[in-house]
Every structure is written in C-alpha cells, then in structure tokens.
Coordinates of N, CA and C in Angstrom, one line a residue:
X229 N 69.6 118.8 85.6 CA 70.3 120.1 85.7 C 71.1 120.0 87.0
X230 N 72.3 120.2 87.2 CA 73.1 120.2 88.3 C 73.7 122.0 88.4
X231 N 72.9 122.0 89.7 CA 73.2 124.0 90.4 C 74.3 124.0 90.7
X232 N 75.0 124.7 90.3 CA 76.2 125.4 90.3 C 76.7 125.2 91.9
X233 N 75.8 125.5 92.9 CA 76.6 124.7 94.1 C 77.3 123.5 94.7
X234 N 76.7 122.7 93.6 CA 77.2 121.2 93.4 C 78.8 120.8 92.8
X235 N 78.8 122.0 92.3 CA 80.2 121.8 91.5 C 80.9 123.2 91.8
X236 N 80.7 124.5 92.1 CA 81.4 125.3 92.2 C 82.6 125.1 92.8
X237 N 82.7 124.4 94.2 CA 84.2 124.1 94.8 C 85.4 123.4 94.2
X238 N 85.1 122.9 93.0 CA 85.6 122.0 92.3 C 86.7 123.0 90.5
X239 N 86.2 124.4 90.8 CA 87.0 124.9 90.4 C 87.7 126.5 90.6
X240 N 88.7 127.0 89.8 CA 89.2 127.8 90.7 C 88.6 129.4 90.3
X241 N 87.8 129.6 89.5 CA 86.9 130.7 89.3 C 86.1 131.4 90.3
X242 N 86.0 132.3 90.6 CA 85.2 132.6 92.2 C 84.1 133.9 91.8
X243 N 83.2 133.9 92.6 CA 82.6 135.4 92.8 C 82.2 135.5 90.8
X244 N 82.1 136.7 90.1 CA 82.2 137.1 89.4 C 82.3 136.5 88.1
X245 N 83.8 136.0 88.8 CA 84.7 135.3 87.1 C 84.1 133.7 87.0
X246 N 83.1 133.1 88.0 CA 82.7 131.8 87.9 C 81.6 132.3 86.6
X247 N 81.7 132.3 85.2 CA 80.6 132.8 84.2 C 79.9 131.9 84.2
X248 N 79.8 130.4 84.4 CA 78.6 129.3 84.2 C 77.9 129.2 84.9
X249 N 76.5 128.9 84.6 CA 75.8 128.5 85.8 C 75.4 127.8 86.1
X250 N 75.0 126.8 85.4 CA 74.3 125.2 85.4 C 74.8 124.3 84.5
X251 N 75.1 123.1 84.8 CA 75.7 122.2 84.2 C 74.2 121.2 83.8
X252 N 74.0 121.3 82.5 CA 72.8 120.2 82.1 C 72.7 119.1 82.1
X253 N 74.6 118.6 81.6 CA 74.7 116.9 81.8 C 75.7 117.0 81.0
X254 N 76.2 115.8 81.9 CA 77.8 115.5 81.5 C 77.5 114.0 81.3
X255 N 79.3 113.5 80.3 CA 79.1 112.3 80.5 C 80.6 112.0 80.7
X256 N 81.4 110.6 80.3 CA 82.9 111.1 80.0 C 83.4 112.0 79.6
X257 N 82.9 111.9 78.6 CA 83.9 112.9 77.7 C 83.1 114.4 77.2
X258 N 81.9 114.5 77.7 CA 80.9 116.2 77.1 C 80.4 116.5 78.4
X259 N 80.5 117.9 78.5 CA 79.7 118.6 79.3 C 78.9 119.6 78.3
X260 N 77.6 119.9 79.1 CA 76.7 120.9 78.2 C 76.4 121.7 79.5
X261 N 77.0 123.4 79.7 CA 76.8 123.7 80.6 C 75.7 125.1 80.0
X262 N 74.7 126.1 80.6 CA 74.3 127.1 80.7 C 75.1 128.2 81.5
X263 N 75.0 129.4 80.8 CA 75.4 131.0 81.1 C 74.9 131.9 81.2
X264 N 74.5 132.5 82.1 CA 73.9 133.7 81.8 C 74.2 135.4 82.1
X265 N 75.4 134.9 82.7 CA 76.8 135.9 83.0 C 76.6 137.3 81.7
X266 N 76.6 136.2 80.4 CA 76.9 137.5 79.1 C 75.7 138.8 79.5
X267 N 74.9 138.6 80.2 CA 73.8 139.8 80.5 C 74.3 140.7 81.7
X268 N 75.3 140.5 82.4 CA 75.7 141.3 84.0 C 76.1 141.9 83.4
X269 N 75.9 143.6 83.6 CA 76.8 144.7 83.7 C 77.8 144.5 83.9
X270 N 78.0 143.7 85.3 CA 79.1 143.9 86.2 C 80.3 142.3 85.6
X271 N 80.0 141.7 84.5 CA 80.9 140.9 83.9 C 82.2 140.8 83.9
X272 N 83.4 140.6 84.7 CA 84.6 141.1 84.6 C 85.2 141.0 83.3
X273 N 85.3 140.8 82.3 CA 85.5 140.7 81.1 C 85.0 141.4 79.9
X274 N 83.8 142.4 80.7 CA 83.9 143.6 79.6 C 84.5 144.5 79.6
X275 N 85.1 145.6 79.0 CA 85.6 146.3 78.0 C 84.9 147.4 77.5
X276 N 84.8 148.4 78.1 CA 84.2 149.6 77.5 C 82.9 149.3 76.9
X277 N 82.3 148.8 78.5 CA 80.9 148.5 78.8 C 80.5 147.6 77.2
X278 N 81.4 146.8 77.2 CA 81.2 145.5 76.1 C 81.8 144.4 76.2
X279 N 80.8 143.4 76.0 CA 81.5 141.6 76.0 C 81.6 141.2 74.7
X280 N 83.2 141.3 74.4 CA 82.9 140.7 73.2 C 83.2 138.8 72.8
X281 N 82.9 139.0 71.4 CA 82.7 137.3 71.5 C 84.3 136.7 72.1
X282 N 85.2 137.3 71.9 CA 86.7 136.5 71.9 C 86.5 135.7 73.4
X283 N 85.8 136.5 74.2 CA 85.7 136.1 75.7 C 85.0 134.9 75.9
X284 N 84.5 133.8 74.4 CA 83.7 132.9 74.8 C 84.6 131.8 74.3
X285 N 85.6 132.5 74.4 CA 86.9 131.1 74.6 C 87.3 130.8 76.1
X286 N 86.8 132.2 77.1 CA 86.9 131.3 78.7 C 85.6 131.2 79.0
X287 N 84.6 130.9 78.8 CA 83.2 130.2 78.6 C 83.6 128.9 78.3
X288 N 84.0 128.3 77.2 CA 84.3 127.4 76.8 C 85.4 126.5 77.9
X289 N 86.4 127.5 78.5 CA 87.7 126.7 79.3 C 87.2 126.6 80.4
X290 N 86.0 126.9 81.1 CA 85.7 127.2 82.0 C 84.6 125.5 82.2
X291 N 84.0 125.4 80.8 CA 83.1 123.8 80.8 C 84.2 122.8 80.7
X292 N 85.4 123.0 80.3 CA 86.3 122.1 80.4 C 86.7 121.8 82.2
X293 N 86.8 123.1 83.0 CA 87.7 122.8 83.8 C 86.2 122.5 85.0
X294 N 85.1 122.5 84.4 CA 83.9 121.9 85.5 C 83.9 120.5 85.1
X295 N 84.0 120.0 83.9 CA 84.2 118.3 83.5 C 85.0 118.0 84.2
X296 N 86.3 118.6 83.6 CA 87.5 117.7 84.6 C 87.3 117.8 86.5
X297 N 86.8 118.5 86.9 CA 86.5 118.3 88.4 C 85.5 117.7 88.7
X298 N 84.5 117.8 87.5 CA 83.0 116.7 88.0 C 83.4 115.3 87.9
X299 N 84.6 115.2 86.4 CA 84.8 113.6 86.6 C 85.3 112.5 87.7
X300 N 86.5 114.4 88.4 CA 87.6 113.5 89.2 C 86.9 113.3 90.5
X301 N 85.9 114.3 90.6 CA 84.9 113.8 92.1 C 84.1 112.4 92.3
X302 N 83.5 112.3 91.2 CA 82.6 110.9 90.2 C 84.0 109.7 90.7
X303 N 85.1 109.9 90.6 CA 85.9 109.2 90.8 C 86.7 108.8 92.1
X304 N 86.1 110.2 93.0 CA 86.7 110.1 94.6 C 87.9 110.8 94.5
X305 N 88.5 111.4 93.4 CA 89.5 112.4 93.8 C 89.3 113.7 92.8
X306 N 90.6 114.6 92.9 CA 90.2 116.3 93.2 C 91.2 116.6 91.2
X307 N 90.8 117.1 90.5 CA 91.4 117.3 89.5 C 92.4 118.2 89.2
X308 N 93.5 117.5 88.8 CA 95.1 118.6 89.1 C 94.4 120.1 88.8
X309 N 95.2 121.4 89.1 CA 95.3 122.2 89.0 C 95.8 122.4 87.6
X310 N 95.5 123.5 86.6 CA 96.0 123.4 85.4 C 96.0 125.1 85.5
X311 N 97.0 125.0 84.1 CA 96.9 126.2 82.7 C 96.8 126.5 81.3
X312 N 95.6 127.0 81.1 CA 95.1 127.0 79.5 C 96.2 127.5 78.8
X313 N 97.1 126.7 77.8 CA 97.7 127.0 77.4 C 98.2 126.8 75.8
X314 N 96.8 126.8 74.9 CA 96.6 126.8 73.8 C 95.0 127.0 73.6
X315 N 94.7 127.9 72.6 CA 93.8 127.8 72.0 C 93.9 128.0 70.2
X316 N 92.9 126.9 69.2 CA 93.3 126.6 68.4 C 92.1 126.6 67.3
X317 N 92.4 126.9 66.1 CA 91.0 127.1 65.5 C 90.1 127.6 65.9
X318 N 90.0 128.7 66.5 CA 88.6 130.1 67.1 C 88.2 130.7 66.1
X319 N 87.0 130.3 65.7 CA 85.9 130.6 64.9 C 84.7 131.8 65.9
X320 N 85.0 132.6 65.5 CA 84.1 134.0 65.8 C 82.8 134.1 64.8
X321 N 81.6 133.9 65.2 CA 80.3 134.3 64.3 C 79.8 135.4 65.0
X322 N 80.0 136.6 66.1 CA 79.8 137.4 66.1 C 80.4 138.5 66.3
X323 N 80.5 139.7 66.9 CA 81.8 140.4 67.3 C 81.1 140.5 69.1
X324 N 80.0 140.8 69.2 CA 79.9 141.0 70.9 C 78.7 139.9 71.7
X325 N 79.1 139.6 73.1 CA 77.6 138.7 73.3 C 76.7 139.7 74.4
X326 N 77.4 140.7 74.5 CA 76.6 141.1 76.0 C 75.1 141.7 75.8
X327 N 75.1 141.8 74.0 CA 73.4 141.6 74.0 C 72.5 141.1 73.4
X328 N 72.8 140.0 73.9 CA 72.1 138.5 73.2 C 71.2 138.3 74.5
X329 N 70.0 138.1 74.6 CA 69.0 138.4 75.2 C 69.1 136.8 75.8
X330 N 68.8 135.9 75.4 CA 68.6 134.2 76.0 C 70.0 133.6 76.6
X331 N 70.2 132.4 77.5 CA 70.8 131.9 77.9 C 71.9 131.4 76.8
X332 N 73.1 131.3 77.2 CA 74.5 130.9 76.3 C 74.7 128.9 76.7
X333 N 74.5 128.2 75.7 CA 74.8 127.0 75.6 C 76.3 127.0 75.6
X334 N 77.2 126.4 76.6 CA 78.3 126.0 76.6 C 78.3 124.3 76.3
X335 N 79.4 124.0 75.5 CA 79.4 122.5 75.2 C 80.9 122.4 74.9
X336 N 81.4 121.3 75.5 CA 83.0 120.9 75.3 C 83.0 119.7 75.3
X337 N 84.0 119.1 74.5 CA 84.1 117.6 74.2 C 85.4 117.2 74.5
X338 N 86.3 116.7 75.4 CA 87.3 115.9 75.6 C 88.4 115.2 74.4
X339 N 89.0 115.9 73.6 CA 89.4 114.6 72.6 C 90.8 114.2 73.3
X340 N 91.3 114.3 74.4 CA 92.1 114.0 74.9 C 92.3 114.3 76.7
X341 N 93.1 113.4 77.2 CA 93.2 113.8 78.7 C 94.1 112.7 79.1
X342 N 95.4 113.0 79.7 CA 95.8 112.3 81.0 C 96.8 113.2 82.2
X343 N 97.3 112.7 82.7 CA 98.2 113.4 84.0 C 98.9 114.5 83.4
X344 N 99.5 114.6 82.1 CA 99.9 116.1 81.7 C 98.9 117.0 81.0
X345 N 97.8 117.3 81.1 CA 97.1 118.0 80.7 C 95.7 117.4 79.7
X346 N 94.8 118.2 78.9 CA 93.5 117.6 78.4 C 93.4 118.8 77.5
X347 N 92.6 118.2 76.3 CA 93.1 118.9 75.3 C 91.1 119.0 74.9
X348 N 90.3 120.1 74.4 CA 89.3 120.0 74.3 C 88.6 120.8 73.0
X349 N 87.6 120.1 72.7 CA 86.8 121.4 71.6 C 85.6 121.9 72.4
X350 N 85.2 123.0 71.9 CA 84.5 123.8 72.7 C 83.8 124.4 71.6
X351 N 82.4 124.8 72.3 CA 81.5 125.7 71.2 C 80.3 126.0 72.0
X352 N 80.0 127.2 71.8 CA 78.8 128.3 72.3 C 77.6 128.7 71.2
X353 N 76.6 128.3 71.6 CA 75.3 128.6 70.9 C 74.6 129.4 71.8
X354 N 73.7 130.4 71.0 CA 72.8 131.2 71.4 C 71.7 130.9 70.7
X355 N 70.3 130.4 71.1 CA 68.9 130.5 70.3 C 69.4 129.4 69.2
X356 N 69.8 128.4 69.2 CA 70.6 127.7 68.2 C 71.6 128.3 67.1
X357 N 72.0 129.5 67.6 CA 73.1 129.8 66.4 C 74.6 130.0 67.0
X358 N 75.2 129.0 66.7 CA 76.7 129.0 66.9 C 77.1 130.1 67.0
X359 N 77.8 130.5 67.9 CA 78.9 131.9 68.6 C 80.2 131.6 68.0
X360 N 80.9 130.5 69.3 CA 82.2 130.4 69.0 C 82.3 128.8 68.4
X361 N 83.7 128.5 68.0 CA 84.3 127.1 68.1 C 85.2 127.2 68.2
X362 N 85.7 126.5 68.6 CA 87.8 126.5 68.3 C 88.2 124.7 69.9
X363 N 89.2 125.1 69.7 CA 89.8 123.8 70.2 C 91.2 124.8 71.7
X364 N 91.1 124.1 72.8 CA 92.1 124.4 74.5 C 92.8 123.1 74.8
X365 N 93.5 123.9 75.0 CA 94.6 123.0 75.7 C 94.6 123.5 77.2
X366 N 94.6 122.1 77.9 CA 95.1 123.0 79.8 C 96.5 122.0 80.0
X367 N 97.1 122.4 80.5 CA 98.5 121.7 81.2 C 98.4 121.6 82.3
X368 N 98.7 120.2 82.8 CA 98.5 120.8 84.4 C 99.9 120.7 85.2
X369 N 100.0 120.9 86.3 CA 101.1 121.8 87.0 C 101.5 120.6 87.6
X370 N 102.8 120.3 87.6 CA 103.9 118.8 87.9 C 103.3 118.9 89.8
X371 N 103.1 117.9 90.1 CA 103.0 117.6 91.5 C 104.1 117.3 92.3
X372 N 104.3 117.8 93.4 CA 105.8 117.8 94.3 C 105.3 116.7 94.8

C-alpha cells in the first residue's frame, strides 16, 4: 500500500478534491487505487447533499493522473500537466455512491500514452460489484 503522502505532490488535486487515498499497486500500465472520499459530507462533488455515480468518472481520471506521476517519478522526471478531454463508453450500474458503506476500488489501465496525451480505461468496484466503466482521454499542454 503506498499513503497518499507519497504521491500526493505529484498531482494537481488538493485539499478536498484529492478523492483517492491509497494507491495498492501499480505497475506500467495499471494502477489499483482505494477511496473513501464517497462517505465525506463535505465531498466537493455532491449535489443536493448527493454523490452521484457520474462523479466516478473523476475517481477514475484521478487513478490515471496518480499513474502517470508515479511512473514519471519511477523514472526521475515530473509528468506533463494535462486535460481530460474525452470520456468514452460510461457505463453507470448505479445512480448514487455516497451511500455505499465500504471502500471504492479504483483501477485504470493505460491503453495508450506518449508526449501528446494517454488515453485510459477506468472502472470502480464496490464489495466486488462494478460502479462505473468507460474509457479518458487527457491531453497534455504543449511545452514552451
């Protein structure tokens, strides 16, 4: 298990909107991170004191953009800056998560990546029952 302080500087979510908490193991191309954010009242993403599922598509972009910073550290440098700028096939198996009592399995798989952006599948399990799936795109920002 790698604590969230290990990796927190490595992306741009702060305070509040950082929703993951522990990263279980990565490798190239997968991260499996834990959540337990969906339980905080104070969740920036609820809605008339509700989380609903659509919000576990930045759950998902969120295990992407801790991969791409844990790899480029693993590698001695810092992972461009990006913007999610597709999401693709979002499969919804619930309507809300904020009261789902156990920890949220985040897991993202890489099927693509170089200097313009990384393209990824994502999916969220609770108690072993699939939440979300669908497929992110991030673009990252041209370097001066």
């Amino acid at each position: 298990m790698i604590a969230k302080s290990a990796w927190q500087h490595l992306i741009p979510h702060r305070d509040a909107m950082a929703l993951l908490d522990s990263v279980v193991e990565f490798d190239d191309t997968t991260i499996h991170a834990i959540a337990l954010s969906h339980r905080d009242q104070k969740n920036p993403l609820r809605s008339d004191g509700i989380l609903r599922a659509v919000n576990l598509c930045e759950y998902g972009a969120q295990a992407m953009a801790i991969h791409g910073g844990v790899l480029a550290q693993r590698s001695g440098s810092v992972a461009a800056p990006g913007f999610l700028v597709s999401l693709r096939a979002i499969e919804l198996h619930v309507s809300r998560i904020d009261d789902l009592p156990h920890d949220l399995h985040v897991y993202a798989t890489q099927l693509h990546g170089d200097n313009t952006g990384w393209q990824y599948e994502f999916r969220v399990a609770h108690e072993g029952m699939l939440l979300a799936a669908g497929r992110a795109a991030v673009m990252t920002q041209p370097q001066a």
